[in-house]
Amino acid sequence: MQCYTELTPPTAVTHSLALPFLSASANNLIVAKTALLQIFSLKSVVTNTSNDPSRNAQVSSQNLRDEANGPDSSLPHSATAKGDRLPTTKLVLVAQFELAGTITSLARVRILRSKAGGEALLVALRDAKLSLVEWDPERYTISTISIHYYEREDILSSMWEPDLGSCLNYLSVDPSSRCAALKFGVRHLAIIPFHQVGDDLIMDDYDSELDGERPDRKQSISKPAADGVPHEKTPYAASFVLSLLALDPSLSHPIHLSFLYEYRDPTFGILYSQGATSSGLLHERRDNVSYAVYTLDLEQRASTTLSSVSNLPYDLFAVVSLPRLVGGALLVGGNEMIHVDQSGKTNGVAVNDFAKQSTALAMLDQSDLNMRLENCVVKQLGLDNTDLLIILNTGELAILSFRIDGRSVSGLSIRRPKATDGGNVIHAGPSCASIIGRNRMFVGSEDSGSSVLGWSRKSDRLKRKPSQTQMDIDGDEDEVDVDEEGIDEDEDDLYAETKPETKRQEQILLLSDADTEEDYTFRQHDSMENYGPMTDVAIRHSPATDTNPPSEAQSSPELLIASGRGRAGGLTMFQRGVITTQVDQPKIRNGHGVWSICTKRSQEDGRGHGQDKYVIVSVTSDADDGKSAVYSIKADDGEIVELLETDFDADAGATIEVGTLNGGTKMVQVLQSELRSYDQDLGLAQIYPLTDEESDTGPKVISATFADPYVLLIRDDSSAVVLTADENGDLDEVSQSEAFKAGKWLSGSLYEDSNDVLRLEYPDEGEDEAGNVLMFLLNARGGLQVYRLPNLNKPVYLAEGLSFLPPFLSPEFTARRSSSKEALTEILVAELGDSTHKAPYMILRSAIDDLTIYQPYQSPIEDSKDTSLRFLKIPNPHLPSMPKEDLADVEERQKEWHHPLRSLHDVSGYSVVFMPGQSPCFIIKSAFGPPGVIDMCDTSVKSLTQLHSPSCQKGFLYIDGEGIARAAQLPSRSQYETGWSTRRVPLGEEVHALAYHEEMDAYVLGTSNIVDFKLPEDEFHSHWTAEARLTGLETTFLPQAEQGCIKLLDRKALLVIDHYSLAPFEVVTCMRNLSLEVSEHTHERQNLICVGTALLRGPDLPSLGNVHVFAVIPVVPEPDHPETGRALKLVAKEEVKGAVTSISGIGTQGFLLVAQGQKCMVRGLKEDGSLLPVAFLDMQCYVSVVRELEGTGLCLMGDAVKGVWFCGYSDDPYQLRLFGKSPHAIEVITASFLPSDKQLYMAVADADCNIHILQFDPERTSPLTHPPRPSETHP
């Protein structure tokens, strides 16, 4: 039963991969976000950056965009006009796909042939599933080549083995794409061989006399193979499963494996141990991990052991294979790093004090680094660089360098970049990293935003040739291939001879890298927001009687979510619609339509670049034709004042549309029966009549669209007229064919394809006839016709099936008989995007204001180099709001207010499309997100136009439902990629819980910081200190724990105005705003903040917790800071046995339900500040959640191991009674009630991200059961 939908798509990056996916020459980044697969291209733009290295380290996320300029100011760090011009890499989303499963690994595979010519993508899913996919350019989507699954019972036959979902499954691919290995289950390995042609390693010892003519090594794998090469039906051979115990009986506890470079046959290195490793048994067994190298024989399905290294540290957890410049493998542990070369020689480095206590292996001592390597990511800094980048779990960076003698590694060393050099540019631990170009790396994270990281060296002994990117860039924003070095490389044969020139260059490079301690400077090029992990949420509903100014009178529920971990912790504000920031309210009344005009002379009049000069308003009147008014925007303060003494005729009638021609020198006003052309000073230049001169009758204009030098007019008799302006700005009609005159047109749009993205042209068009203005027309049959102006003889593109809204629109589309048509009323082709990337989209509007978005793309034609234009339908879950009025009134108002879609080229840095009417909304797209439809939180909008003035920078001017004009802007620092209006508030510390206090309009947060933890020195545990001194284990490298704090946050200013520090090592676990009884005599109730905490102590001490009750009280604010007029006041504090894990209100008397340890207890607040227990219920393991059905006394309690309990509370006598339990064990993470009519349901989320729906039915034998229909939903 699909009973839920995701409010937002996943934003946490779990895996990433760089490969040429869209074509053989492309450089793409594949990003996996749990079950969402995204494909990005890379774009390089030139930015001015400061020469100050300290500013380079202070990299802000892209959510800290400038309030006025939006995405235009999203530079990686402070930019000045005098700064360096550096290429900055940006991500541009190509496509995204939702997969039916959780992605666990990504790998690239070179196959014989692919549809697009690029490489294939191997996707590993949970439960031992593999999918090989490629890019299909014809349908602009991914295409599945094969699916492999290994869930058969004959593979997992042991009853005591855990299920596949509980095991760590990961994927590794041979560097030469000869095979892939999926480790699944406890100790199973699935091998998938891939067919390859002209393998480089085999070709090195090719004998032409014995083997015949040598095949072409440069043959493209995407093209058909040459004669003599077998044409395989599939790119893969039959897969097979091996048990690791069959390879070697000692591989009983595999840890990690990875394929290695520079081997003739597929070869992998594996970390394993013969017994389970444990830090608690180091005094009995340590150095019990081994590393072995095995080579695979794919034909014989056998393996051979090449080398083995034993007695390695117990805490090794990863194998990182290194390319030819270093070779071998790097073994990563929690306290050390060890390099193993192909002969089995080891070199290690210890990074903290615990390394020498946990292993006897000789290593270089760098324990003063005090690094924790758990969950770190190690990546090579480019294919021509021997240094490796280490990204720690805290986000800190470190550089691993090798000391190389010849081609042998003789030592390792680690150094940390300075904070001024960007050593702290990443704020949280990474989940993945991928090299995407020269000195470029994508770093994904599940705990913070993902980043495109760039680096450079301050000085380089070897002067390298300038990159092609820097030589090619000659503008402020040019798209180039940022992968100059390429991420493909030909693997050298282990035994092959190296040319003297190549060897000499490699030795110089290695000596330069190893001998010089040159520091790297890191900076952030781009960032991708992550709104997870979400730990808690608070909902604020706008009050119905809001007396705030118009900027806040717009009603929209506000969700404040605690997200991020560590230094990346903070808050994220979610709102379903856009609450605009009101800037000004011009004195314009009874408006019906509004247009802003920017002339060529605007900048000469003292205005800024691109600022508007005039505003034209269509005013409703008693007469049917209406009136128009013209206003001027002052250059100094942006005030809008009406102009009277001009050639503009206000009584000429209502304005239909206004635009500029001839490069902004002519302003054209479209009326129902004529066009009026004005110069830049509103001097009348031409009147172009559209009616019969003798009878003064004719069809009236209902809509118009501009694209210099053309004007398209749609009239009420469904006819179309195209006018063009000559060099002097005089309008004249474009000649039409008879077929065009006979056509019936509902709507039209002009689009200037300046970059030739659509590639539409007539076959016989000459050089002098070439144009770039396309006219899209929607005919009465619901078909699409495209003309390339000024040619109106025949369409250059025709798609009659547009009204059927197919997922792929092409001229060849044929609808089925059962297909239904959509009543389309309007078409618009406009650019969507931000300052990084813009692209054209076709937007369709239906009779009920439903929007359909199509993305154009070029589909290849078989056996031809040409391409054909097709359109891909973009998913749009937005539904227009339906007003609660009579249908007749709604239709009458729609006719009265009908205004077409409006394209705005720069609103806070975005190119957007706005739909006015009863359901006003924006269509917004960023570079790394798909187009999204966001509601504007106004009841209705008659018309909207862009406004760029001194008082309203890159904003807009709109007419609301009452005819009042308002100047506004999009909210600052907001983003719209998720379909919500989101705003990130970084705090620099992790937020565990939060609550909203409605009366004081403030949020209360439970935060924590990481501090060093030391066991308490008390009289009961004095032996701890004595033992440490006796054994010499006393160290400054202390473990770390959380230190909690409760903070008060002002909702409007989003600033912390008060705080309350908790006891040492006390952290907040839960927080609720509850209405509690504060007096036993008067029974007065008050909204109080109830906080549950836990004390982190030693391993042999019982857990403790506290219940804090706070009141938010008014105080005298600080001078010039009115938001500080509130503070926290501690009302009660109760210490309890066991951690307080959940809190809820219960009953009707204002009591508190507390989950403390293995008990759930009902407590009442006394006047002396104590919490009196009145009833309790024994639980079993760990209470993860308690919830009450408000005002009923019915509550559910979730146990993290056993499941859900359904209970009831009564106050006469005081008791908690159990009504039912879940029918089976559920790892409960959270739960909530779902009452529906007279039925009571409960939704439970478990640790595997499944949602269980339970029903309480007292008539059944087991009251708490699953409903009769399917009741589990999976991610």
XYZ file of C-alpha atoms in Angstrom, residues 563-1100:
538
model
C 20.078 18.784 10.421
C 23.766 18.149 9.994
C 26.379 16.770 12.339
C 29.409 18.195 14.071
C 30.614 21.515 12.737
C 28.079 21.201 9.915
C 25.156 21.163 12.347
C 22.437 23.745 12.056
C 18.821 24.357 11.196
C 16.892 24.183 7.950
C 13.652 26.067 7.433
C 11.137 24.477 5.054
C 8.109 26.274 3.630
C 5.821 24.873 0.969
C 5.395 28.257 -0.725
C 7.483 31.359 -1.295
C 6.836 34.088 1.257
C 8.130 37.121 -0.575
C 10.013 39.954 1.078
C 7.967 43.113 0.626
C 10.142 46.081 -0.377
C 7.722 48.831 -1.351
C 4.072 49.476 -2.068
C 3.717 51.964 -4.937
C 0.644 54.133 -5.148
C -0.986 52.054 -7.851
C -4.606 50.999 -7.422
C -7.135 49.085 -9.541
C -4.342 47.532 -11.537
C -5.037 44.711 -13.934
C -1.673 44.199 -15.639
C 1.824 45.537 -15.092
C 5.020 45.678 -17.188
C 8.467 47.107 -16.478
C 10.587 48.591 -19.253
C 14.365 48.809 -19.444
C 15.550 50.969 -22.328
C 18.975 51.270 -23.864
C 19.377 54.708 -22.321
C 18.592 53.545 -18.778
C 22.240 53.267 -17.823
C 23.021 56.636 -19.389
C 20.425 58.249 -17.115
C 22.435 57.386 -13.997
C 20.838 54.009 -13.392
C 22.729 50.822 -12.767
C 23.232 48.206 -15.415
C 19.936 46.684 -16.515
C 17.767 48.785 -14.215
C 14.225 49.530 -15.312
C 13.072 53.023 -16.268
C 9.320 52.814 -16.844
C 6.363 50.872 -15.503
C 3.151 50.547 -17.518
C -0.032 49.530 -15.764
C -3.306 48.421 -17.292
C -6.061 49.863 -15.114
C -9.580 48.503 -14.849
C -12.408 50.970 -15.414
C -16.128 51.036 -15.926
C -15.663 50.999 -19.673
C -15.054 47.690 -21.369
C -11.793 48.729 -22.995
C -10.102 49.966 -19.803
C -7.222 52.401 -19.497
C -3.450 52.408 -19.187
C -1.010 54.472 -17.157
C 2.734 55.001 -17.373
C 5.036 55.495 -14.390
C 8.675 56.471 -14.086
C 11.206 54.902 -11.725
C 13.457 57.496 -10.111
C 17.144 56.826 -10.551
C 18.129 57.887 -7.018
C 15.694 56.099 -4.695
C 13.625 53.905 -7.016
C 10.323 55.634 -6.243
C 7.591 54.946 -8.796
C 5.744 58.113 -9.869
C 3.138 58.606 -12.572
C 4.009 60.455 -15.774
C 1.326 62.684 -17.286
C 2.864 64.999 -19.879
C 4.030 62.481 -22.476
C 2.802 61.166 -25.788
C 1.502 58.093 -23.979
C -2.273 57.997 -24.416
C -3.873 56.622 -21.256
C -7.324 56.511 -22.885
C -6.223 54.403 -25.835
C -7.447 51.280 -24.063
C -6.232 48.458 -21.864
C -2.699 47.246 -22.538
C -2.321 43.641 -23.656
C 1.482 43.405 -23.664
C 4.525 45.669 -23.651
C 8.011 44.972 -24.959
C 11.100 46.533 -26.475
C 12.608 46.176 -29.945
C 15.730 47.347 -31.769
C 18.002 46.687 -28.824
C 15.869 48.633 -26.362
C 15.507 51.802 -28.412
C 11.822 51.269 -29.205
C 9.052 50.475 -26.720
C 5.978 48.809 -28.216
C 2.563 48.850 -26.533
C 0.120 46.201 -27.746
C -3.553 47.177 -27.581
C -6.575 45.212 -28.684
C -6.795 46.871 -32.073
C -3.446 48.538 -32.647
C 0.234 48.723 -31.719
C 1.892 51.922 -30.532
C 5.632 52.400 -30.791
C 7.476 54.918 -28.585
C 11.046 56.089 -28.382
C 13.124 56.008 -25.195
C 11.565 59.281 -23.978
C 7.982 58.057 -24.576
C 7.689 60.037 -27.759
C 5.125 58.461 -30.106
C 6.925 57.026 -33.146
C 4.319 54.858 -34.896
C 0.740 53.612 -34.668
C 0.230 50.292 -36.409
C -3.521 49.524 -36.799
C -4.747 45.936 -36.832
C -8.309 46.614 -37.956
C -9.849 47.452 -41.305
C -9.214 51.122 -42.054
C -12.622 51.625 -43.679
C -14.915 49.784 -41.258
C -12.632 50.034 -38.213
C -13.593 46.488 -37.264
C -11.663 43.279 -37.001
C -10.465 40.655 -34.597
C -8.961 41.813 -31.319
C -5.585 40.873 -29.898
C -5.754 38.623 -26.846
C -2.049 37.875 -26.321
C 1.350 38.900 -27.628
C 4.984 37.898 -27.222
C 8.249 39.624 -28.151
C 11.653 38.487 -29.440
C 13.664 41.255 -31.023
C 12.922 42.177 -33.820
C 9.645 40.200 -33.985
C 6.220 40.477 -32.357
C 3.712 37.628 -32.378
C 0.034 38.499 -31.964
C -2.749 35.981 -31.249
C -6.256 37.322 -31.934
C -9.673 36.261 -30.720
C -10.543 34.612 -34.058
C -7.606 32.174 -33.512
C -5.503 33.904 -36.163
C -1.866 34.903 -35.747
C 0.034 37.922 -36.998
C 3.812 38.302 -36.999
C 5.320 41.784 -37.172
C 8.952 42.721 -37.569
C 10.831 45.955 -36.934
C 13.278 47.375 -39.452
C 16.484 49.234 -38.691
C 14.517 52.379 -37.839
C 12.126 50.513 -35.549
C 9.137 50.746 -37.901
C 6.784 47.767 -37.705
C 5.679 45.801 -40.725
C 3.868 42.497 -41.145
C 5.753 39.362 -42.150
C 4.328 37.704 -45.246
C 2.298 34.550 -44.547
C 1.514 31.492 -46.577
C -2.077 30.419 -47.212
C -1.666 27.421 -44.948
C -0.508 29.626 -42.108
C -3.412 32.030 -42.608
C -5.874 29.149 -42.533
C -4.478 27.795 -39.272
C -6.281 28.141 -35.955
C -3.909 29.055 -33.158
C -4.622 29.002 -29.429
C -1.314 30.337 -28.172
C 2.192 31.141 -29.304
C 5.645 31.931 -28.004
C 8.794 33.440 -29.503
C 12.192 32.199 -28.373
C 15.581 33.481 -29.458
C 17.816 30.439 -29.741
C 21.049 32.404 -29.606
C 23.185 29.360 -28.737
C 21.492 27.099 -31.305
C 20.467 24.623 -28.631
C 17.387 23.420 -30.506
C 19.220 23.159 -33.860
C 16.139 23.835 -35.973
C 16.707 25.060 -39.508
C 15.263 24.593 -42.964
C 17.158 22.175 -45.246
C 17.461 24.668 -48.096
C 18.192 27.705 -45.945
C 21.084 29.833 -47.096
C 23.629 31.722 -45.066
C 21.883 35.047 -45.550
C 18.512 33.625 -44.494
C 19.679 32.082 -41.275
C 17.922 33.389 -38.194
C 17.780 32.507 -34.523
C 14.190 33.393 -33.565
C 11.813 30.436 -33.349
C 8.043 30.682 -33.142
C 6.195 27.937 -31.226
C 2.487 27.715 -31.957
C -0.241 25.650 -30.303
C -2.977 24.924 -32.808
C -6.642 24.242 -32.132
C -6.114 20.471 -32.477
C -3.567 20.507 -29.684
C -0.553 20.139 -31.967
C 2.785 21.914 -31.928
C 4.194 23.772 -34.913
C 7.533 25.565 -34.905
C 8.552 28.182 -37.480
C 11.919 29.783 -37.961
C 11.306 33.441 -38.594
C 10.874 35.139 -40.954
C 9.894 32.033 -42.945
C 6.171 31.313 -42.468
C 5.761 29.028 -45.473
C 6.096 25.742 -43.643
C 6.979 24.685 -40.103
C 10.495 23.554 -39.343
C 9.146 21.215 -36.644
C 5.762 19.544 -36.283
C 4.380 17.413 -33.422
C 0.629 16.885 -33.591
C 0.487 14.773 -30.416
C 1.400 17.515 -27.978
C -1.996 17.621 -26.236
C -1.644 13.937 -25.287
C 1.328 14.945 -23.114
C 3.488 11.897 -23.901
C 6.615 11.212 -21.828
C 8.710 11.612 -25.006
C 7.442 14.066 -27.614
C 8.660 13.701 -31.188
C 7.203 14.181 -34.674
C 6.823 10.396 -34.910
C 4.640 10.130 -31.801
C 1.270 8.462 -32.402
C -1.329 8.411 -29.652
C -3.338 5.348 -28.767
C -7.063 5.326 -29.261
C -7.715 5.184 -25.529
C -5.473 8.181 -24.838
C -7.151 11.355 -23.670
C -6.250 14.897 -24.610
C -5.430 17.671 -22.214
C -7.210 20.982 -22.711
C -4.131 23.107 -23.325
C -4.562 26.861 -23.412
C -1.063 28.299 -23.451
C 2.487 27.514 -24.514
C 5.692 29.252 -23.492
C 9.314 28.510 -24.376
C 11.729 30.246 -22.046
C 15.030 29.736 -20.288
C 15.172 28.414 -16.732
C 18.249 28.325 -14.544
C 20.625 30.418 -12.504
C 23.839 32.294 -13.159
C 25.752 29.020 -13.565
C 23.605 27.374 -16.211
C 20.460 28.198 -18.173
C 18.573 26.052 -20.662
C 15.324 26.392 -22.629
C 12.176 24.570 -21.527
C 8.714 24.296 -23.061
C 5.944 24.986 -20.546
C 2.304 24.127 -21.191
C -0.654 25.467 -19.261
C -4.012 23.734 -19.120
C -7.487 25.125 -18.607
C -7.301 24.318 -14.881
C -3.854 25.963 -14.463
C -2.014 22.662 -14.442
C 1.558 23.025 -15.686
C 3.498 20.552 -17.824
C 7.224 21.058 -18.395
C 9.167 19.628 -21.335
C 12.941 19.624 -21.716
C 14.267 19.669 -25.303
C 17.151 17.396 -26.224
C 18.904 16.175 -29.333
C 18.346 12.544 -30.256
C 20.838 10.893 -32.621
C 19.604 9.593 -35.960
C 20.662 6.073 -36.835
C 23.408 5.838 -39.477
C 23.725 9.622 -39.560
C 25.714 12.354 -37.865
C 22.637 14.562 -37.642
C 20.298 14.739 -34.659
C 16.570 15.304 -34.254
C 14.810 17.453 -31.690
C 12.754 15.688 -29.042
C 11.156 16.732 -25.797
C 11.348 14.915 -22.462
C 8.524 15.370 -19.984
C 9.754 16.496 -16.568
C 7.867 15.100 -13.528
C 5.835 17.808 -11.826
C 3.968 16.810 -8.639
C 2.587 20.319 -8.128
C -1.203 20.683 -8.123
C -2.874 24.086 -8.511
C -4.928 25.258 -5.582
C -8.661 25.321 -6.163
C -10.507 28.299 -4.628
C -13.526 27.565 -2.433
C -16.024 29.451 -4.570
C -18.761 28.724 -7.037
C -17.506 27.415 -10.337
C -19.292 30.167 -12.247
C -17.603 32.872 -10.160
C -14.223 31.243 -10.636
C -14.639 31.071 -14.425
C -15.788 34.689 -14.544
C -12.782 35.825 -12.499
C -10.411 33.763 -14.623
C -11.706 35.474 -17.751
C -11.355 38.826 -16.078
C -7.883 38.188 -14.691
C -6.467 36.052 -17.458
C -2.822 36.889 -17.982
C -0.315 34.690 -19.733
C 2.743 33.047 -18.277
C 5.492 35.554 -17.705
C 9.186 34.826 -18.301
C 11.536 36.725 -15.967
C 15.199 36.597 -16.913
C 16.733 37.738 -13.604
C 14.928 37.448 -10.264
C 17.488 37.173 -7.466
C 19.834 35.596 -9.992
C 17.316 33.055 -11.323
C 15.664 32.910 -14.720
C 12.121 31.911 -13.796
C 8.623 31.646 -15.206
C 5.638 32.936 -13.242
C 2.032 31.856 -13.588
C -0.488 34.478 -12.357
C -4.066 33.740 -11.377
C -5.851 32.016 -8.507
C -2.903 29.668 -8.000
C 0.183 31.886 -8.475
C 3.474 30.031 -8.622
C 7.074 30.253 -9.790
C 8.901 27.725 -11.957
C 12.466 27.806 -10.639
C 15.527 25.777 -11.529
C 19.072 25.770 -10.177
C 22.145 24.276 -11.797
C 22.102 21.133 -9.645
C 18.350 20.561 -9.467
C 15.420 19.878 -11.807
C 12.765 22.517 -12.526
C 10.336 22.862 -9.655
C 7.012 24.633 -9.222
C 6.827 26.666 -6.000
C 3.611 28.347 -4.899
C 3.605 32.031 -4.099
C 1.911 32.526 -0.744
C -0.694 35.008 -1.930
C -4.353 34.279 -2.454
C -4.231 35.532 -6.041
C -2.023 37.562 -8.358
C -3.374 39.326 -11.414
C -0.065 40.183 -13.034
C 3.651 40.197 -12.269
C 6.682 41.714 -13.931
C 10.367 41.883 -13.218
C 11.611 44.960 -11.369
C 15.224 46.015 -11.044
C 15.548 49.388 -9.350
C 17.683 51.022 -6.644
C 15.114 50.103 -3.982
C 14.255 46.652 -5.332
C 17.338 44.927 -6.668
C 16.471 42.013 -8.978
C 12.962 41.748 -7.607
C 9.501 41.949 -9.090
C 6.376 44.091 -9.102
C 2.964 42.428 -8.952
C -0.718 43.251 -8.768
C -2.537 41.314 -6.057
C -6.150 40.169 -6.136
C -7.392 43.555 -4.922
C -5.594 45.464 -7.663
C -2.861 46.840 -5.386
C 0.713 46.930 -6.652
C 3.499 45.569 -4.455
C 7.259 45.488 -4.992
C 8.914 42.413 -3.538
C 11.910 40.098 -3.724
C 12.480 36.414 -3.264
C 13.572 35.606 0.299
C 17.302 35.938 0.764
C 19.527 32.858 1.030
C 16.692 30.536 0.032
C 16.920 27.556 -2.276
C 14.268 25.643 -4.182
C 15.821 22.377 -5.423
C 13.656 20.185 -3.191
C 10.302 21.646 -4.273
C 10.185 23.652 -1.026
C 11.461 27.078 -0.174
C 14.377 26.163 2.087
C 16.787 28.257 4.073
C 19.821 26.866 5.855
C 20.888 28.393 9.196
C 24.395 27.152 10.109
C 25.157 27.057 13.829
C 28.526 25.280 13.845
C 27.297 22.671 16.325
C 24.993 19.691 16.213
C 21.325 20.137 17.133
C 19.710 17.086 18.761
C 16.230 18.401 19.570
C 14.120 21.528 19.198
C 10.682 22.888 20.067
C 8.658 25.965 19.127
C 7.238 28.264 21.808
C 4.240 29.919 20.176
C 3.550 32.588 22.784
C 7.086 33.963 22.681
C 7.572 33.228 18.974
C 10.921 31.564 19.588
C 12.606 28.205 19.152
C 14.379 26.278 21.892
C 17.308 24.125 20.753
C 19.232 21.300 22.374
C 22.782 21.416 20.972
C 26.128 19.797 21.735
C 29.827 20.303 21.176
C 32.610 17.736 21.128
C 34.963 17.932 24.128
C 37.684 15.676 25.501
C 36.365 13.018 27.858
C 38.207 11.924 30.968
C 37.035 9.397 33.522
C 35.907 11.059 36.746
C 38.380 10.898 39.607
C 36.291 9.843 42.600
C 36.908 7.722 45.664
C 35.233 4.693 44.099
C 37.437 4.584 40.972
C 40.820 5.818 42.084
C 42.388 2.716 40.535
C 41.811 4.187 37.072
C 44.404 6.902 37.599
C 46.821 4.593 39.413
C 46.606 1.973 36.669
C 47.245 4.536 33.961
C 50.336 5.862 35.710
C 51.644 2.376 36.436
C 51.314 1.090 32.877
C 52.347 4.341 31.268
C 49.073 4.618 29.378
C 48.412 8.179 30.437
C 48.071 10.245 27.273
C 46.893 13.573 26.034
C 45.078 11.858 23.162
C 41.793 11.579 25.037
C 38.500 10.146 23.834
C 35.815 12.620 22.982
C 32.263 13.048 24.184
C 29.422 15.510 23.728
C 28.716 18.475 25.972
C 25.121 19.678 25.823
C 23.598 23.124 25.897
C 20.065 24.525 25.607
C 19.668 27.658 23.508
C 16.874 30.108 22.780
C 16.619 31.192 19.122
C 14.678 34.199 17.872
C 12.481 33.128 14.954
C 12.698 36.319 12.922
C 16.359 37.229 13.368
C 17.475 33.560 13.610
C 19.947 34.530 16.342
C 20.696 32.817 19.653
C 19.496 35.174 22.391
C 19.955 33.025 25.512
C 21.471 29.713 26.565
C 21.630 27.311 29.503
C 24.688 25.090 29.920
C 24.168 21.526 31.096
C 26.376 19.516 33.420
C 29.626 18.076 32.038
C 28.966 15.294 29.516
C 25.198 15.773 29.746
C 23.444 15.757 26.377
C 19.899 16.494 25.274
C 17.966 13.444 24.073
C 14.420 14.817 23.674
C 12.460 18.052 23.929
C 8.759 18.942 23.813
C 6.638 22.050 24.341
C 3.836 20.896 26.663
C 0.971 22.516 28.507
C 1.598 21.534 32.137
C -0.243 22.285 35.328
C 1.926 24.660 37.375
C -0.323 25.060 40.446
C -1.995 22.349 42.491
C -4.449 24.861 43.953
C -5.544 27.021 41.023
C -4.837 24.314 38.406
C -3.279 26.975 36.214
C -1.569 25.650 33.115
C 1.360 27.063 31.194
C 3.282 26.181 28.045
C 6.663 24.925 29.214
C 9.681 23.430 27.468
C 10.368 19.934 28.812
C 13.862 18.569 28.143
C 15.163 15.050 28.716
C 18.893 14.466 29.051
C 21.404 11.667 29.570
C 24.759 11.761 31.383
C 27.664 10.102 29.593
C 29.889 8.400 32.175
C 32.324 5.510 32.384
C 31.555 1.989 31.097
C 31.002 0.502 34.571
